[in-house]
Amino acid sequence: MRLTQGQLEQFDREGYLFFPGQFTPEETRTLVEAVPPLYARREAFNVREKGSDAVRTNFAAHLYSEPFARLARHPRMVQPVMDLFDEEVYMHQFKINGKMAFEGDVWQWHQDYGTWLNDDMMPTERAMNVAIFLDDVNEFNGPLMFIPGSHRKGVVDARHDLTTTSYPLWTVSNDLIAQLVERAGGKQGGIVSPKGPAGSMILFHSCLVHASTSNLSPWNRVSVYLSLCAVSNHIRRFKRPEYIAHRDFTPITMLPDDCLVRDCPVDLPWRNGMPASALVTSSDPIDQIKKAA
């Protein structure tokens, strides 16, 4: 899985790449079948929707679930990011977002890097998301919406929204969204929404402004997100629990391309439970903590 020159240029221009049907039905089924047991667990790493028992986000499954540990090392997801950064990457965040039928709430307009900068002190935007659809995504079940080219604006002003949903987010104002959409083409392409079958994959820039509406349809829209960061760009603060923002900056070692459909041994450090240290946080930068120690 290597990006072509045309794809590199398209990513630079639009801020995302879409690969319909990137994973086969057999590969995707392995992941889909692993989700219900994860969502059933009563753990801190399962964030539920506001006023609902439906899971909004499951964090860090690659540390305790074998199928997702394999996905976290899959060359179809990791290699393209390494091509773009020309550097090895580590896992900054791993989540399975469950926009469940009738209950999946909105994700407000935001940049991922805005949160990574403000909360985690990530130095630059040399990190990005790779997403894979575990369900078919259509116009009715709350698909992602992107503002093409908005990543070229760099980091924009954002406010910390602690009340709209069950998960705090650094969100972009409506006025700025309107400006960005108009600049991107207004009603003629100012907002795009990649849709496709389960197994499709999206690669998108950490400064690309995006959102999704609530899911009022009878169809789930579950997706997996690998947030991959250049090793040299690792976070400088552990303000959030480790299951949200990871603290192991070891470069990812990729598995064979068929790792989802055959036995490939993987390490599961949280197989027997999340360590208490994962919940320890600090507002101080890492280097200050090390000096104090």
mmCIF file of N, CA and C in Angstrom, residues 171-266:
data_model
loop_
_atom_site.group_PDB
_atom_site.id
_atom_site.type_symbol
_atom_site.label_atom_id
_atom_site.label_comp_id
_atom_site.label_asym_id
_atom_site.label_seq_id
_atom_site.Cartn_x
_atom_site.Cartn_y
_atom_site.Cartn_z
ATOM 1 N N THR A 171 -14.013 22.858 19.638
ATOM 2 C CA THR A 171 -14.886 23.032 18.481
ATOM 3 C C THR A 171 -14.683 24.388 17.802
ATOM 4 N N VAL A 172 -15.056 24.423 16.512
ATOM 5 C CA VAL A 172 -14.887 25.607 15.671
ATOM 6 C C VAL A 172 -16.218 26.354 15.584
ATOM 7 N N SER A 173 -16.175 27.672 15.603
ATOM 8 C CA SER A 173 -17.395 28.493 15.616
ATOM 9 C C SER A 173 -18.161 28.384 14.303
ATOM 10 N N ASN A 174 -19.468 28.635 14.368
ATOM 11 C CA ASN A 174 -20.308 28.590 13.174
ATOM 12 C C ASN A 174 -19.880 29.623 12.136
ATOM 13 N N ASP A 175 -19.471 30.793 12.585
ATOM 14 C CA ASP A 175 -19.052 31.843 11.647
ATOM 15 C C ASP A 175 -17.841 31.403 10.836
ATOM 16 N N LEU A 176 -16.873 30.807 11.509
ATOM 17 C CA LEU A 176 -15.675 30.364 10.797
ATOM 18 C C LEU A 176 -16.001 29.191 9.868
ATOM 19 N N ILE A 177 -16.876 28.293 10.308
ATOM 20 C CA ILE A 177 -17.288 27.185 9.441
ATOM 21 C C ILE A 177 -17.912 27.727 8.158
ATOM 22 N N ALA A 178 -18.776 28.716 8.296
ATOM 23 C CA ALA A 178 -19.417 29.307 7.111
ATOM 24 C C ALA A 178 -18.379 29.891 6.158
ATOM 25 N N GLN A 179 -17.372 30.551 6.706
ATOM 26 C CA GLN A 179 -16.307 31.127 5.875
ATOM 27 C C GLN A 179 -15.506 30.041 5.161
ATOM 28 N N LEU A 180 -15.154 28.990 5.887
ATOM 29 C CA LEU A 180 -14.365 27.914 5.304
ATOM 30 C C LEU A 180 -15.142 27.181 4.210
ATOM 31 N N VAL A 181 -16.421 26.961 4.449
ATOM 32 C CA VAL A 181 -17.255 26.280 3.454
ATOM 33 C C VAL A 181 -17.383 27.130 2.194
ATOM 34 N N GLU A 182 -17.579 28.420 2.366
ATOM 35 C CA GLU A 182 -17.699 29.311 1.211
ATOM 36 C C GLU A 182 -16.394 29.326 0.415
ATOM 37 N N ARG A 183 -15.284 29.371 1.126
ATOM 38 C CA ARG A 183 -13.986 29.382 0.455
ATOM 39 C C ARG A 183 -13.735 28.079 -0.304
ATOM 40 N N ALA A 184 -14.287 26.974 0.189
ATOM 41 C CA ALA A 184 -14.096 25.667 -0.442
ATOM 42 C C ALA A 184 -15.047 25.411 -1.606
ATOM 43 N N GLY A 185 -15.968 26.342 -1.848
ATOM 44 C CA GLY A 185 -16.883 26.166 -2.974
ATOM 45 C C GLY A 185 -18.352 26.330 -2.647
ATOM 46 N N GLY A 186 -18.673 26.619 -1.390
ATOM 47 C CA GLY A 186 -20.069 26.834 -1.009
ATOM 48 C C GLY A 186 -20.922 25.609 -1.299
ATOM 49 N N LYS A 187 -22.044 25.835 -1.959
ATOM 50 C CA LYS A 187 -22.959 24.726 -2.264
ATOM 51 C C LYS A 187 -22.411 23.799 -3.342
ATOM 52 N N GLN A 188 -21.370 24.245 -4.025
ATOM 53 C CA GLN A 188 -20.739 23.424 -5.056
ATOM 54 C C GLN A 188 -19.442 22.795 -4.518
ATOM 55 N N GLY A 189 -19.569 21.938 -3.527
ATOM 56 C CA GLY A 189 -18.419 21.187 -3.040
ATOM 57 C C GLY A 189 -17.748 21.715 -1.803
ATOM 58 N N GLY A 190 -18.356 22.700 -1.135
ATOM 59 C CA GLY A 190 -17.759 23.235 0.084
ATOM 60 C C GLY A 190 -17.799 22.277 1.252
ATOM 61 N N ILE A 191 -18.685 21.299 1.183
ATOM 62 C CA ILE A 191 -18.738 20.202 2.153
ATOM 63 C C ILE A 191 -18.831 18.903 1.356
ATOM 64 N N VAL A 192 -18.010 17.918 1.715
ATOM 65 C CA VAL A 192 -18.080 16.604 1.078
ATOM 66 C C VAL A 192 -18.292 15.554 2.158
ATOM 67 N N SER A 193 -18.818 14.404 1.751
ATOM 68 C CA SER A 193 -19.130 13.352 2.713
ATOM 69 C C SER A 193 -18.875 11.992 2.069
ATOM 70 N N PRO A 194 -17.685 11.427 2.265
ATOM 71 C CA PRO A 194 -17.394 10.121 1.675
ATOM 72 C C PRO A 194 -18.325 9.033 2.212
ATOM 73 N N LYS A 195 -18.928 8.294 1.305
ATOM 74 C CA LYS A 195 -19.841 7.214 1.673
ATOM 75 C C LYS A 195 -19.476 5.969 0.879
ATOM 76 N N GLY A 196 -19.712 4.794 1.474
ATOM 77 C CA GLY A 196 -19.356 3.567 0.785
ATOM 78 C C GLY A 196 -19.589 2.347 1.650
ATOM 79 N N PRO A 197 -19.195 1.184 1.151
ATOM 80 C CA PRO A 197 -19.456 -0.071 1.871
ATOM 81 C C PRO A 197 -18.528 -0.257 3.064
ATOM 82 N N ALA A 198 -18.937 -1.138 3.953
ATOM 83 C CA ALA A 198 -18.071 -1.529 5.056
ATOM 84 C C ALA A 198 -16.734 -1.992 4.482
ATOM 85 N N GLY A 199 -15.648 -1.627 5.158
ATOM 86 C CA GLY A 199 -14.316 -1.946 4.654
ATOM 87 C C GLY A 199 -13.666 -0.799 3.916
ATOM 88 N N SER A 200 -14.418 0.273 3.663
ATOM 89 C CA SER A 200 -13.843 1.455 3.016
ATOM 90 C C SER A 200 -12.947 2.190 4.006
ATOM 91 N N MET A 201 -11.985 2.958 3.489
ATOM 92 C CA MET A 201 -10.999 3.620 4.344
ATOM 93 C C MET A 201 -10.834 5.084 3.949
ATOM 94 N N ILE A 202 -10.663 5.939 4.943
ATOM 95 C CA ILE A 202 -10.389 7.359 4.724
ATOM 96 C C ILE A 202 -9.096 7.717 5.448
ATOM 97 N N LEU A 203 -8.262 8.460 4.769
ATOM 98 C CA LEU A 203 -7.058 9.038 5.356
ATOM 99 C C LEU A 203 -7.259 10.543 5.367
ATOM 100 N N PHE A 204 -7.180 11.194 6.556
ATOM 101 C CA PHE A 204 -7.399 12.639 6.546
ATOM 102 C C PHE A 204 -6.491 13.397 7.509
ATOM 103 N N HIS A 205 -6.129 14.598 7.075
ATOM 104 C CA HIS A 205 -5.180 15.486 7.749
ATOM 105 C C HIS A 205 -5.711 15.901 9.116
ATOM 106 N N SER A 206 -4.809 16.072 10.067
ATOM 107 C CA SER A 206 -5.223 16.414 11.433
ATOM 108 C C SER A 206 -5.795 17.818 11.557
ATOM 109 N N CYS A 207 -5.568 18.685 10.556
ATOM 110 C CA CYS A 207 -6.161 20.025 10.578
ATOM 111 C C CYS A 207 -7.395 20.131 9.679
ATOM 112 N N LEU A 208 -7.791 19.052 9.038
ATOM 113 C CA LEU A 208 -8.989 19.095 8.198
ATOM 114 C C LEU A 208 -10.220 19.249 9.095
ATOM 115 N N VAL A 209 -11.010 20.282 8.867
ATOM 116 C CA VAL A 209 -12.192 20.537 9.689
ATOM 117 C C VAL A 209 -13.285 19.550 9.284
ATOM 118 N N HIS A 210 -13.879 18.875 10.278
ATOM 119 C CA HIS A 210 -14.869 17.846 9.977
ATOM 120 C C HIS A 210 -15.892 17.743 11.109
ATOM 121 N N ALA A 211 -16.987 17.040 10.819
ATOM 122 C CA ALA A 211 -18.079 16.879 11.767
ATOM 123 C C ALA A 211 -18.947 15.716 11.289
ATOM 124 N N SER A 212 -19.961 15.373 12.086
ATOM 125 C CA SER A 212 -20.989 14.429 11.630
ATOM 126 C C SER A 212 -22.266 14.695 12.403
ATOM 127 N N THR A 213 -23.381 14.454 11.743
ATOM 128 C CA THR A 213 -24.681 14.681 12.369
ATOM 129 C C THR A 213 -25.080 13.471 13.213
ATOM 130 N N SER A 214 -26.182 13.590 13.926
ATOM 131 C CA SER A 214 -26.701 12.459 14.690
ATOM 132 C C SER A 214 -27.223 11.381 13.733
ATOM 133 N N ASN A 215 -27.329 10.173 14.239
ATOM 134 C CA ASN A 215 -27.809 9.059 13.434
ATOM 135 C C ASN A 215 -29.255 8.745 13.818
ATOM 136 N N LEU A 216 -30.188 9.217 13.008
ATOM 137 C CA LEU A 216 -31.604 8.957 13.258
ATOM 138 C C LEU A 216 -32.113 7.763 12.453
ATOM 139 N N SER A 217 -31.224 7.118 11.723
ATOM 140 C CA SER A 217 -31.605 5.985 10.883
ATOM 141 C C SER A 217 -31.625 4.687 11.694
ATOM 142 N N PRO A 218 -32.144 3.607 11.128
ATOM 143 C CA PRO A 218 -32.118 2.308 11.808
ATOM 144 C C PRO A 218 -30.835 1.520 11.556
ATOM 145 N N TRP A 219 -29.789 2.206 11.007
ATOM 146 C CA TRP A 219 -28.539 1.518 10.667
ATOM 147 C C TRP A 219 -27.378 2.079 11.474
ATOM 148 N N ASN A 220 -26.624 1.188 12.113
ATOM 149 C CA ASN A 220 -25.422 1.612 12.827
ATOM 150 C C ASN A 220 -24.401 2.191 11.849
ATOM 151 N N ARG A 221 -23.499 3.053 12.395
ATOM 152 C CA ARG A 221 -22.371 3.542 11.603
ATOM 153 C C ARG A 221 -21.133 3.514 12.494
ATOM 154 N N VAL A 222 -20.588 2.308 12.649
ATOM 155 C CA VAL A 222 -19.417 2.105 13.495
ATOM 156 C C VAL A 222 -18.167 2.222 12.626
ATOM 157 N N SER A 223 -17.169 2.950 13.130
ATOM 158 C CA SER A 223 -15.909 3.147 12.408
ATOM 159 C C SER A 223 -14.739 3.046 13.375
ATOM 160 N N VAL A 224 -13.608 2.583 12.864
ATOM 161 C CA VAL A 224 -12.369 2.522 13.638
ATOM 162 C C VAL A 224 -11.449 3.646 13.179
ATOM 163 N N TYR A 225 -10.796 4.303 14.136
ATOM 164 C CA TYR A 225 -9.872 5.394 13.819
ATOM 165 C C TYR A 225 -8.506 5.099 14.421
ATOM 166 N N LEU A 226 -7.485 5.062 13.570
ATOM 167 C CA LEU A 226 -6.107 5.033 14.020
ATOM 168 C C LEU A 226 -5.574 6.454 13.910
ATOM 169 N N SER A 227 -5.191 7.040 15.021
ATOM 170 C CA SER A 227 -4.558 8.363 15.005
ATOM 171 C C SER A 227 -3.053 8.145 15.122
ATOM 172 N N LEU A 228 -2.375 8.312 13.997
ATOM 173 C CA LEU A 228 -0.956 8.002 13.904
ATOM 174 C C LEU A 228 -0.134 9.286 13.915
ATOM 175 N N CYS A 229 0.932 9.291 14.704
ATOM 176 C CA CYS A 229 1.754 10.486 14.879
ATOM 177 C C CYS A 229 3.207 10.163 14.551
ATOM 178 N N ALA A 230 3.874 11.084 13.870
ATOM 179 C CA ALA A 230 5.304 10.932 13.634
ATOM 180 C C ALA A 230 6.018 10.814 14.978
ATOM 181 N N VAL A 231 6.949 9.869 15.068
ATOM 182 C CA VAL A 231 7.613 9.596 16.347
ATOM 183 C C VAL A 231 8.278 10.855 16.904
ATOM 184 N N SER A 232 8.893 11.661 16.037
ATOM 185 C CA SER A 232 9.570 12.878 16.503
ATOM 186 C C SER A 232 8.592 13.925 17.021
ATOM 187 N N ASN A 233 7.300 13.730 16.738
ATOM 188 C CA ASN A 233 6.269 14.705 17.075
ATOM 189 C C ASN A 233 5.427 14.260 18.273
ATOM 190 N N HIS A 234 5.947 13.337 19.071
ATOM 191 C CA HIS A 234 5.167 12.770 20.168
ATOM 192 C C HIS A 234 4.685 13.847 21.134
ATOM 193 N N ILE A 235 3.616 13.537 21.852
ATOM 194 C CA ILE A 235 3.008 14.504 22.768
ATOM 195 C C ILE A 235 3.964 14.835 23.910
ATOM 196 N N ARG A 236 3.783 16.032 24.468
ATOM 197 C CA ARG A 236 4.673 16.524 25.531
ATOM 198 C C ARG A 236 3.983 16.645 26.884
ATOM 199 N N ARG A 237 2.716 16.189 26.972
ATOM 200 C CA ARG A 237 1.996 16.295 28.248
ATOM 201 C C ARG A 237 1.029 15.125 28.365
ATOM 202 N N PHE A 238 0.884 14.603 29.588
ATOM 203 C CA PHE A 238 -0.036 13.499 29.852
ATOM 204 C C PHE A 238 -1.246 14.017 30.634
ATOM 205 N N LYS A 239 -1.932 14.988 30.068
ATOM 206 C CA LYS A 239 -3.085 15.595 30.736
ATOM 207 C C LYS A 239 -4.306 14.685 30.691
ATOM 208 N N ARG A 240 -4.362 13.825 29.682
ATOM 209 C CA ARG A 240 -5.505 12.921 29.535
ATOM 210 C C ARG A 240 -5.086 11.492 29.877
ATOM 211 N N PRO A 241 -6.034 10.643 30.286
ATOM 212 C CA PRO A 241 -5.687 9.254 30.611
ATOM 213 C C PRO A 241 -5.005 8.559 29.433
ATOM 214 N N GLU A 242 -4.212 7.551 29.754
ATOM 215 C CA GLU A 242 -3.424 6.877 28.721
ATOM 216 C C GLU A 242 -4.293 6.138 27.717
ATOM 217 N N TYR A 243 -5.502 5.728 28.121
ATOM 218 C CA TYR A 243 -6.348 5.036 27.148
ATOM 219 C C TYR A 243 -6.850 5.991 26.068
ATOM 220 N N ILE A 244 -6.778 7.316 26.315
ATOM 221 C CA ILE A 244 -7.186 8.302 25.309
ATOM 222 C C ILE A 244 -5.982 8.782 24.511
ATOM 223 N N ALA A 245 -4.915 9.172 25.191
ATOM 224 C CA ALA A 245 -3.708 9.683 24.531
ATOM 225 C C ALA A 245 -2.527 8.824 24.981
ATOM 226 N N HIS A 246 -2.029 7.999 24.080
ATOM 227 C CA HIS A 246 -1.049 6.984 24.457
ATOM 228 C C HIS A 246 0.331 7.570 24.749
ATOM 229 N N ARG A 247 1.057 6.861 25.604
ATOM 230 C CA ARG A 247 2.346 7.343 26.100
ATOM 231 C C ARG A 247 3.519 6.470 25.650
ATOM 232 N N ASP A 248 3.248 5.478 24.845
ATOM 233 C CA ASP A 248 4.296 4.622 24.290
ATOM 234 C C ASP A 248 4.595 5.122 22.879
ATOM 235 N N PHE A 249 5.772 5.685 22.699
ATOM 236 C CA PHE A 249 6.136 6.307 21.421
ATOM 237 C C PHE A 249 6.958 5.376 20.527
ATOM 238 N N THR A 250 6.899 4.086 20.811
ATOM 239 C CA THR A 250 7.626 3.099 20.012
ATOM 240 C C THR A 250 7.061 3.046 18.595
ATOM 241 N N PRO A 251 7.915 3.083 17.566
ATOM 242 C CA PRO A 251 7.407 3.002 16.184
ATOM 243 C C PRO A 251 6.617 1.719 15.949
ATOM 244 N N ILE A 252 5.570 1.812 15.181
ATOM 245 C CA ILE A 252 4.734 0.657 14.858
ATOM 246 C C ILE A 252 5.481 -0.276 13.921
ATOM 247 N N THR A 253 5.482 -1.556 14.269
ATOM 248 C CA THR A 253 6.015 -2.597 13.387
ATOM 249 C C THR A 253 4.847 -3.226 12.650
ATOM 250 N N MET A 254 4.839 -3.126 11.348
ATOM 251 C CA MET A 254 3.707 -3.608 10.567
ATOM 252 C C MET A 254 3.694 -5.135 10.457
ATOM 253 N N LEU A 255 2.496 -5.689 10.336
ATOM 254 C CA LEU A 255 2.286 -7.117 10.131
ATOM 255 C C LEU A 255 2.097 -7.396 8.638
ATOM 256 N N PRO A 256 2.041 -8.658 8.244
ATOM 257 C CA PRO A 256 1.756 -8.982 6.839
ATOM 258 C C PRO A 256 0.374 -8.484 6.420
ATOM 259 N N ASP A 257 0.184 -8.296 5.130
ATOM 260 C CA ASP A 257 -1.059 -7.723 4.619
ATOM 261 C C ASP A 257 -2.283 -8.590 4.921
ATOM 262 N N ASP A 258 -2.105 -9.887 5.093
ATOM 263 C CA ASP A 258 -3.238 -10.774 5.350
ATOM 264 C C ASP A 258 -3.433 -11.056 6.835
ATOM 265 N N CYS A 259 -2.937 -10.170 7.695
ATOM 266 C CA CYS A 259 -2.939 -10.428 9.139
ATOM 267 C C CYS A 259 -4.333 -10.521 9.753
ATOM 268 N N LEU A 260 -5.347 -9.981 9.095
ATOM 269 C CA LEU A 260 -6.700 -10.043 9.666
ATOM 270 C C LEU A 260 -7.382 -11.383 9.417
ATOM 271 N N VAL A 261 -6.841 -12.180 8.499
ATOM 272 C CA VAL A 261 -7.502 -13.447 8.154
ATOM 273 C C VAL A 261 -6.621 -14.661 8.435
ATOM 274 N N ARG A 262 -5.492 -14.471 9.103
ATOM 275 C CA ARG A 262 -4.677 -15.610 9.530
ATOM 276 C C ARG A 262 -4.060 -15.296 10.892
ATOM 277 N N ASP A 263 -3.540 -16.325 11.511
ATOM 278 C CA ASP A 263 -3.008 -16.180 12.864
ATOM 279 C C ASP A 263 -1.681 -15.435 12.846
ATOM 280 N N CYS A 264 -1.683 -14.227 13.401
ATOM 281 C CA CYS A 264 -0.465 -13.427 13.535
ATOM 282 C C CYS A 264 -0.341 -13.030 14.999
ATOM 283 N N PRO A 265 0.648 -13.543 15.712
ATOM 284 C CA PRO A 265 0.786 -13.230 17.139
ATOM 285 C C PRO A 265 0.968 -11.730 17.367
ATOM 286 N N VAL A 266 0.273 -11.201 18.367
ATOM 287 C CA VAL A 266 0.390 -9.792 18.730
ATOM 288 C C VAL A 266 0.441 -9.671 20.248
#
